[in-house]
CSV table of C-alpha atoms and ligand atoms in Angstrom, one decimal:
chain,number,residue,atom,x,y,z
A,1,MET,CA,23.3,-57.8,88.0
A,2,GLU,CA,22.3,-55.1,90.4
A,3,VAL,CA,21.8,-55.9,94.0
A,4,VAL,CA,18.5,-54.6,95.3
A,5,LEU,CA,17.5,-54.7,98.9
A,6,SER,CA,14.2,-53.9,100.7
A,7,GLY,CA,13.2,-54.2,104.3
A,8,ILE,CA,9.7,-55.2,105.3
A,9,ARG,CA,8.3,-54.1,108.6
A,10,PRO,CA,6.5,-56.9,110.5
A,11,THR,CA,3.6,-54.8,111.5
A,12,GLY,CA,0.0,-55.5,110.5
A,13,ASN,CA,-1.4,-57.2,107.4
A,14,LEU,CA,-0.8,-56.3,103.8
A,15,HIS,CA,-3.5,-54.2,102.2
A,16,LEU,CA,-4.2,-53.4,98.5
A,17,GLY,CA,-2.1,-50.2,98.8
A,18,ASN,CA,0.9,-52.2,99.9
A,19,TYR,CA,0.3,-54.7,97.1
A,20,PHE,CA,-0.1,-52.3,94.2
A,21,GLY,CA,2.3,-49.7,95.6
A,22,ALA,CA,5.2,-52.0,96.6
A,23,VAL,CA,4.8,-55.8,96.5
A,24,ARG,CA,3.8,-56.0,92.9
A,25,ASN,CA,7.1,-54.2,92.0
A,26,PHE,CA,9.1,-56.6,94.2
A,27,ILE,CA,7.7,-59.5,92.3
A,28,LYS,CA,8.8,-58.0,89.0
A,29,MET,CA,12.2,-56.9,90.5
A,30,GLN,CA,13.1,-60.5,91.5
A,31,GLU,CA,13.1,-61.6,87.9
A,32,GLU,CA,15.8,-59.1,86.8
A,33,ASN,CA,18.0,-58.4,89.9
A,34,SER,CA,19.7,-60.0,92.7
A,35,CYS,CA,17.1,-59.2,95.3
A,36,TYR,CA,17.3,-59.3,99.1
A,37,PHE,CA,14.0,-58.9,101.0
A,38,PHE,CA,14.2,-59.1,104.7
A,39,ILE,CA,11.8,-58.9,107.6
A,40,ALA,CA,13.0,-56.0,109.7
A,41,ASP,CA,12.3,-57.5,113.2
A,42,TYR,CA,15.2,-55.7,115.0
A,43,HIS,CA,13.8,-52.4,113.7
A,44,SER,CA,10.3,-53.2,115.2
A,45,LEU,CA,11.8,-53.7,118.7
A,46,THR,CA,11.9,-50.0,119.2
A,47,THR,CA,8.2,-50.1,120.0
A,48,HIS,CA,8.5,-53.0,122.4
A,49,PRO,CA,6.1,-55.7,121.0
A,50,THR,CA,5.3,-58.7,123.2
A,51,PRO,CA,7.2,-61.8,122.2
A,52,ALA,CA,4.0,-63.4,121.0
A,53,ASP,CA,3.0,-60.4,118.8
A,54,LEU,CA,6.5,-60.1,117.4
A,55,HIS,CA,6.7,-63.8,116.4
A,56,GLY,CA,3.1,-63.8,115.1
A,57,ASN,CA,3.8,-60.7,113.0
A,58,ILE,CA,6.9,-62.2,111.4
A,59,ARG,CA,4.9,-65.4,110.6
A,60,ASN,CA,2.1,-63.2,109.0
A,61,VAL,CA,4.4,-61.1,106.9
A,62,LEU,CA,6.3,-64.1,105.7
A,63,ALA,CA,3.1,-65.9,104.8
A,64,GLU,CA,1.7,-62.9,103.0
A,65,PHE,CA,4.7,-62.1,100.9
A,66,LEU,CA,5.1,-65.8,99.9
A,67,ALA,CA,1.4,-65.9,99.1
A,68,THR,CA,1.6,-62.9,96.8
A,69,GLY,CA,4.4,-64.3,94.8
A,70,LEU,CA,7.8,-63.5,96.3
A,71,ASP,CA,9.8,-66.5,95.3
A,72,PRO,CA,12.4,-67.7,97.8
A,73,GLU,CA,14.2,-69.5,95.0
A,74,LYS,CA,14.6,-66.3,93.0
A,75,ALA,CA,15.0,-63.7,95.7
A,76,THR,CA,16.8,-64.0,99.0
A,77,LEU,CA,14.0,-63.8,101.6
A,78,TYR,CA,15.3,-63.7,105.2
A,79,VAL,CA,14.6,-62.5,108.7
A,80,GLN,CA,16.9,-59.7,109.8
A,81,SER,CA,17.8,-61.2,113.2
A,82,ASP,CA,18.9,-64.5,111.5
A,83,LEU,CA,22.0,-62.6,110.4
A,84,PRO,CA,24.4,-61.9,113.3
A,85,GLU,CA,26.4,-59.9,110.8
A,86,THR,CA,23.6,-57.3,110.9
A,87,ALA,CA,24.3,-56.6,114.6
A,88,GLU,CA,28.0,-56.5,114.0
A,89,LEU,CA,27.9,-54.0,111.2
A,90,TYR,CA,25.4,-51.9,113.1
A,91,LEU,CA,27.9,-51.7,116.0
A,92,LEU,CA,30.8,-50.8,113.7
A,93,LEU,CA,28.8,-48.1,111.8
A,94,ASN,CA,27.6,-46.6,115.1
A,95,MET,CA,31.3,-45.7,115.9
A,96,ASN,CA,31.2,-43.2,113.0
A,97,ALA,CA,27.7,-42.0,113.2
A,98,TYR,CA,27.4,-38.7,115.0
A,99,ILE,CA,24.8,-37.9,117.6
A,100,GLY,CA,24.1,-34.5,115.9
A,101,GLU,CA,23.3,-35.9,112.5
A,102,LEU,CA,21.1,-38.7,114.0
A,103,GLU,CA,19.2,-36.2,116.1
A,104,ARG,CA,18.6,-34.0,113.1
A,105,CYS,CA,16.8,-36.8,111.3
A,106,THR,CA,13.2,-35.8,110.5
A,107,SER,CA,11.7,-39.2,111.4
A,108,PHE,CA,13.5,-39.2,114.8
A,109,LYS,CA,12.2,-35.7,115.6
A,110,GLU,CA,8.7,-36.9,114.6
A,111,LYS,CA,9.0,-40.0,116.9
A,112,ILE,CA,10.1,-37.7,119.9
A,113,ARG,CA,7.1,-35.5,119.3
A,114,LYS,CA,4.6,-38.4,119.1
A,115,HIS,CA,6.1,-40.7,121.8
A,116,PRO,CA,8.1,-38.5,124.2
A,117,GLU,CA,7.9,-41.4,126.8
A,118,ASN,CA,9.9,-43.8,124.6
A,119,VAL,CA,12.9,-42.0,123.1
A,120,ASN,CA,15.3,-44.9,123.1
A,121,ALA,CA,18.8,-45.3,121.5
A,122,GLY,CA,17.4,-47.8,119.0
A,123,LEU,CA,15.2,-45.0,117.6
A,124,LEU,CA,18.1,-42.6,117.4
A,125,THR,CA,20.3,-45.1,115.6
A,126,TYR,CA,17.5,-46.4,113.3
A,127,PRO,CA,19.4,-44.9,110.4
A,128,THR,CA,22.6,-46.9,111.3
A,129,LEU,CA,20.7,-50.1,111.5
A,130,MET,CA,19.1,-49.4,108.1
A,131,ALA,CA,22.6,-48.6,106.7
A,132,ALA,CA,23.9,-51.9,108.1
A,133,ASP,CA,21.1,-53.8,106.3
A,134,ILE,CA,21.9,-52.1,103.0
A,135,LEU,CA,25.7,-52.1,103.2
A,136,LEU,CA,25.9,-55.7,104.5
A,137,HIS,CA,25.1,-56.8,100.9
A,138,ARG,CA,26.7,-53.8,99.3
A,139,ALA,CA,23.4,-53.1,97.7
A,140,HIS,CA,23.1,-50.7,94.7
A,141,LYS,CA,19.4,-50.0,94.8
A,142,VAL,CA,16.8,-49.6,97.5
A,143,PRO,CA,13.1,-49.1,96.7
A,144,VAL,CA,12.2,-46.5,99.3
A,145,GLY,CA,9.1,-44.4,100.0
A,146,LYS,CA,9.4,-40.6,100.4
A,147,ASP,CA,9.7,-41.0,104.2
A,148,GLN,CA,12.8,-43.1,103.8
A,149,GLU,CA,14.8,-40.9,101.4
A,150,GLN,CA,16.6,-39.1,104.2
A,151,HIS,CA,17.6,-42.4,105.7
A,152,LEU,CA,19.0,-43.5,102.4
A,153,GLU,CA,21.0,-40.3,102.2
A,154,MET,CA,22.4,-41.1,105.6
A,155,THR,CA,23.4,-44.5,104.4
A,156,ARG,CA,25.3,-42.9,101.5
A,157,THR,CA,27.0,-40.6,104.1
A,158,PHE,CA,28.1,-43.5,106.2
A,159,ALA,CA,29.3,-45.4,103.1
A,160,ARG,CA,31.4,-42.4,101.9
A,161,ARG,CA,32.7,-41.8,105.4
A,162,PHE,CA,33.9,-45.4,105.7
A,163,ASN,CA,35.5,-45.3,102.2
A,164,ARG,CA,37.3,-42.0,103.0
A,165,MET,CA,38.4,-43.0,106.4
A,166,TYR,CA,40.1,-46.2,105.2
A,167,ASN,CA,41.0,-44.8,101.8
A,168,ILE,CA,39.3,-47.6,100.0
A,169,GLU,CA,36.4,-47.9,97.5
A,170,PHE,CA,34.6,-50.6,99.5
A,171,PHE,CA,30.9,-49.6,99.7
A,172,PRO,CA,28.9,-48.5,96.7
A,173,GLU,CA,26.6,-45.6,97.3
A,174,PRO,CA,23.1,-47.0,97.2
A,175,GLN,CA,20.5,-45.2,95.1
A,176,ALA,CA,16.7,-45.1,95.4
A,177,TYR,CA,15.1,-47.6,93.1
A,178,ASN,CA,12.8,-45.7,90.9
A,179,PHE,CA,9.7,-47.3,89.6
A,180,GLY,CA,8.8,-44.3,87.5
A,181,GLU,CA,5.4,-44.4,86.0
A,182,GLU,CA,4.6,-47.7,87.6
A,183,LEU,CA,4.0,-46.1,91.0
A,184,VAL,CA,0.3,-46.1,91.8
A,185,LYS,CA,-1.4,-44.6,94.7
A,186,VAL,CA,-4.2,-46.7,96.0
A,187,PRO,CA,-7.0,-44.6,97.7
A,188,GLY,CA,-8.7,-45.6,100.9
A,189,LEU,CA,-12.5,-46.1,101.4
A,190,ASP,CA,-13.0,-43.3,103.9
A,191,GLY,CA,-13.4,-40.6,101.3
A,192,SER,CA,-10.0,-38.9,101.5
A,193,GLY,CA,-6.4,-39.8,101.2
A,194,LYS,CA,-4.7,-43.1,100.5
A,195,MET,CA,-5.3,-46.6,101.8
A,196,GLY,CA,-3.3,-47.2,105.0
A,197,LYS,CA,-3.4,-49.5,107.9
A,198,SER,CA,-3.4,-46.8,110.5
A,199,GLU,CA,-6.1,-44.8,108.9
A,200,SER,CA,-9.7,-45.1,110.1
A,201,GLU,CA,-11.4,-48.5,110.6
A,202,GLY,CA,-12.6,-49.9,107.3
A,203,ASN,CA,-10.4,-47.6,105.2
A,204,ALA,CA,-8.1,-50.4,104.1
A,205,ILE,CA,-8.8,-53.8,102.4
A,206,PHE,CA,-6.4,-56.4,103.5
A,207,LEU,CA,-5.4,-59.3,101.3
A,208,VAL,CA,-6.4,-61.7,104.0
A,209,ASP,CA,-9.9,-60.2,104.5
A,210,SER,CA,-12.8,-62.6,103.9
A,211,PRO,CA,-15.3,-61.9,101.0
A,212,GLU,CA,-17.9,-61.0,103.6
A,213,ILE,CA,-15.7,-58.4,105.2
A,214,ILE,CA,-14.7,-57.0,101.8
A,215,ARG,CA,-18.3,-56.6,100.8
A,216,LYS,CA,-19.1,-54.9,104.1
A,217,LYS,CA,-16.2,-52.5,103.8
A,218,VAL,CA,-16.8,-51.5,100.2
A,219,MET,CA,-20.6,-51.0,100.7
A,220,ARG,CA,-19.7,-48.7,103.6
A,221,ALA,CA,-17.2,-46.6,101.5
A,222,VAL,CA,-17.9,-42.9,101.5
A,223,SER,CA,-19.5,-41.5,98.3
A,224,ASP,CA,-21.8,-38.5,97.8
A,225,ALA,CA,-25.3,-37.5,96.8
A,226,GLY,CA,-24.6,-38.1,93.1
A,227,PRO,CA,-24.2,-35.7,90.2
A,228,THR,CA,-27.1,-33.4,89.3
A,229,GLU,CA,-25.8,-32.0,86.0
A,230,GLU,CA,-24.0,-33.6,83.1
A,231,GLY,CA,-20.2,-33.5,83.3
A,232,GLN,CA,-20.2,-32.4,86.9
A,233,ALA,CA,-16.7,-32.8,88.6
A,234,LYS,CA,-16.3,-35.7,91.0
A,235,THR,CA,-15.9,-35.2,94.7
A,236,GLU,CA,-12.7,-36.8,96.2
A,237,ALA,CA,-14.7,-39.7,97.7
A,238,VAL,CA,-16.2,-40.6,94.3
A,239,GLU,CA,-12.9,-40.0,92.5
A,240,ASN,CA,-11.4,-42.5,94.9
A,241,LEU,CA,-14.0,-45.2,94.1
A,242,PHE,CA,-13.3,-44.7,90.4
A,243,SER,CA,-9.6,-45.0,91.0
A,244,LEU,CA,-10.2,-48.3,92.8
A,245,LEU,CA,-12.4,-49.5,89.9
A,246,LYS,CA,-9.5,-48.5,87.5
A,247,ILE,CA,-7.1,-50.7,89.5
A,248,MET,CA,-9.3,-53.6,90.2
A,249,SER,CA,-11.9,-53.9,87.4
A,250,LYS,CA,-12.0,-54.5,83.7
A,251,PRO,CA,-11.7,-51.4,81.4
A,252,GLU,CA,-15.2,-51.9,80.2
A,253,THR,CA,-16.6,-51.9,83.7
A,254,LEU,CA,-14.8,-48.6,84.4
A,255,ALA,CA,-16.1,-47.2,81.1
A,256,PHE,CA,-19.6,-48.3,81.9
A,257,PHE,CA,-19.7,-46.5,85.3
A,258,GLU,CA,-17.9,-43.4,83.9
A,259,ASP,CA,-20.7,-43.2,81.4
A,260,GLU,CA,-23.4,-43.6,84.0
A,261,TYR,CA,-21.8,-40.8,86.0
A,262,LEU,CA,-21.5,-38.5,83.1
A,263,ASN,CA,-25.2,-39.0,82.4
A,264,CYS,CA,-26.2,-38.6,86.0
A,265,ARG,CA,-27.6,-42.1,86.1
A,266,ILE,CA,-25.1,-43.6,88.4
A,267,ARG,CA,-26.1,-45.7,91.4
A,268,TYR,CA,-23.2,-45.9,93.7
A,269,GLY,CA,-24.6,-49.1,95.3
A,270,ASP,CA,-24.2,-50.9,91.9
A,271,LEU,CA,-20.7,-49.6,91.5
A,272,LYS,CA,-19.7,-50.7,94.9
A,273,LYS,CA,-21.2,-54.2,94.4
A,274,GLN,CA,-19.2,-54.6,91.3
A,275,LEU,CA,-16.1,-53.2,92.9
A,276,ALA,CA,-16.4,-55.6,95.9
A,277,GLU,CA,-16.8,-58.6,93.6
A,278,ASP,CA,-13.8,-57.6,91.5
A,279,ILE,CA,-11.6,-57.1,94.6
A,280,ILE,CA,-12.8,-60.5,95.9
A,281,LEU,CA,-11.9,-62.2,92.6
A,282,PHE,CA,-8.4,-60.8,93.0
A,283,THR,CA,-7.8,-61.4,96.7
A,284,SER,CA,-9.5,-64.8,97.1
A,285,PRO,CA,-6.7,-67.0,95.7
A,286,ILE,CA,-4.1,-65.0,97.6
A,287,ARG,CA,-6.1,-65.2,100.8
A,288,GLU,CA,-6.3,-69.0,100.4
A,289,ARG,CA,-2.5,-69.3,100.0
A,290,ILE,CA,-1.9,-67.0,103.0
A,291,LEU,CA,-4.1,-69.2,105.3
A,292,GLU,CA,-2.3,-72.3,104.1
A,293,ILE,CA,1.2,-71.0,104.4
A,294,ARG,CA,0.6,-69.3,107.8
A,295,ASP,CA,0.0,-72.7,109.4
A,296,ASP,CA,2.7,-74.6,107.6
A,297,ASN,CA,5.6,-74.4,110.1
A,298,GLU,CA,7.7,-76.8,108.1
A,299,TYR,CA,7.6,-74.7,105.0
A,300,LEU,CA,8.2,-71.5,106.9
A,301,ARG,CA,11.2,-73.1,108.6
A,302,LYS,CA,12.6,-74.3,105.3
A,303,VAL,CA,12.1,-70.9,103.6
A,304,THR,CA,13.8,-68.9,106.5
A,305,LYS,CA,16.6,-71.4,106.8
A,306,MET,CA,17.4,-71.2,103.1
A,307,GLY,CA,17.0,-67.4,103.1
A,308,ALA,CA,19.4,-67.0,106.1
A,309,GLU,CA,22.0,-69.3,104.4
A,310,LYS,CA,21.9,-67.3,101.2
A,311,ALA,CA,22.0,-64.0,102.9
A,312,ARG,CA,24.8,-65.0,105.2
A,313,GLU,CA,27.0,-65.9,102.2
A,314,SER,CA,27.2,-62.2,101.2
A,315,ALA,CA,26.9,-60.8,104.7
A,316,SER,CA,29.8,-62.9,106.1
A,317,LYS,CA,32.0,-62.0,103.1
A,318,THR,CA,31.4,-58.3,103.7
A,319,ILE,CA,32.0,-58.5,107.5
A,320,LYS,CA,35.2,-60.5,106.9
A,321,GLU,CA,36.6,-57.8,104.6
A,322,ILE,CA,35.5,-54.9,106.8
A,323,ARG,CA,37.2,-56.5,109.8
A,324,GLU,CA,40.4,-56.6,107.9
A,325,ILE,CA,40.1,-53.1,106.6
A,326,ILE,CA,39.4,-51.8,110.1
A,327,GLY,CA,42.3,-53.7,111.6
A,328,ILE,CA,40.4,-56.5,113.4
A,329,SER,CA,42.6,-59.3,112.0
A,330,SER,CA,43.5,-62.6,113.4
A,331,PHE,CA,47.1,-63.5,114.3
B,1,LIG,P1,3.5,-49.1,105.0
B,1,LIG,O1,2.8,-50.4,105.3
B,1,LIG,O2,2.6,-47.9,105.2
B,1,LIG,O3,4.8,-49.0,105.7
B,1,LIG,O4,3.8,-49.2,103.5
B,1,LIG,C1,4.8,-49.9,102.9
B,1,LIG,C2,4.9,-49.6,101.4
B,1,LIG,O5,3.7,-49.9,100.7
B,1,LIG,C3,5.1,-48.1,101.2
B,1,LIG,O6,6.4,-47.7,101.2
B,1,LIG,C4,4.5,-47.9,99.8
B,1,LIG,O7,5.4,-48.3,98.8
B,1,LIG,C5,3.4,-48.9,99.7
B,1,LIG,N1,2.1,-48.3,100.0
B,1,LIG,C6,1.4,-48.2,101.3
B,1,LIG,N2,0.2,-47.7,101.1
B,1,LIG,C7,0.0,-47.4,99.8
B,1,LIG,C8,-1.0,-46.8,99.0
B,1,LIG,N3,-2.2,-46.5,99.6
B,1,LIG,N4,-0.9,-46.7,97.7
B,1,LIG,C9,0.3,-47.1,97.1
B,1,LIG,N5,1.3,-47.6,97.8
B,1,LIG,C10,1.2,-47.8,99.1
């Protein structure tokens, strides 16, 4: 069975883009692989969240992932900082990570450009921390977005370097998990581009949004003045609304509005009303579970304790072997 690992940043709430672009695949993956999903709280410290925000965000992310269907019995779901082994492997890998290669990292250069006032060592060594997360479980597959491909390449470099240095085939070289055709891009509501939490206000629909908020956001979505001749090409904003219908609504609903558009009879208000109701139908049960789980300390404690125990089984085994390989052996 392949070992698959993915980190989840504890920032903000999950939106429909996260669900259809990532979480839905995690739920399928957990059926067929040995999956490790962790909440990357160490990683998020580079931006200096307040203790209350950090803890609140971890609670939120945990509740949202559990509510969508990540199963702590099937997958290993843990908080990164619950594994002291993460910090140890990070330290050890840093000894063989060179400043030059870390500085050349695109995401690091991007961070310097955007936040010149906060160029800390944690940011520079973000790729070694990510490598530690992955190599700790000797993972084979990592589902990564385009922005993370370079980091994964660095993980392979660190793994190869370690293997070569100690002349041992210890770490497998992790590969990107490819979802192939299943990858969908969920558009946002502001008329251009994809749904994202840091886009304009009202662009994203969060799983935890109430029906009232969802209706308001969808009714305010950007459209256009409507087609004036038969078969007129759609503007990006309208194309986006149709893409959302395709993801959220029944095929016959999509076909109905396609037909209305083709014949220039379309009323975007009707389309949006239907879209909002179909989104609400999908998100409501998830939202109810999120609200329930978020306040259930006992359940969250149980899940994180179980996750940490399962994760530490593999992590402590890896660290024990690495220590011996490196020469940190007991007398
Ligand atoms: P983010 O919250 O932006 O870090 O996104 C986490 C993951 O969610 C990404 O790596 C993607 O796999 C997925 N994702 C985010 N936004 C979208 C979107 N609009 N459409 C499809 N997938 C998305």
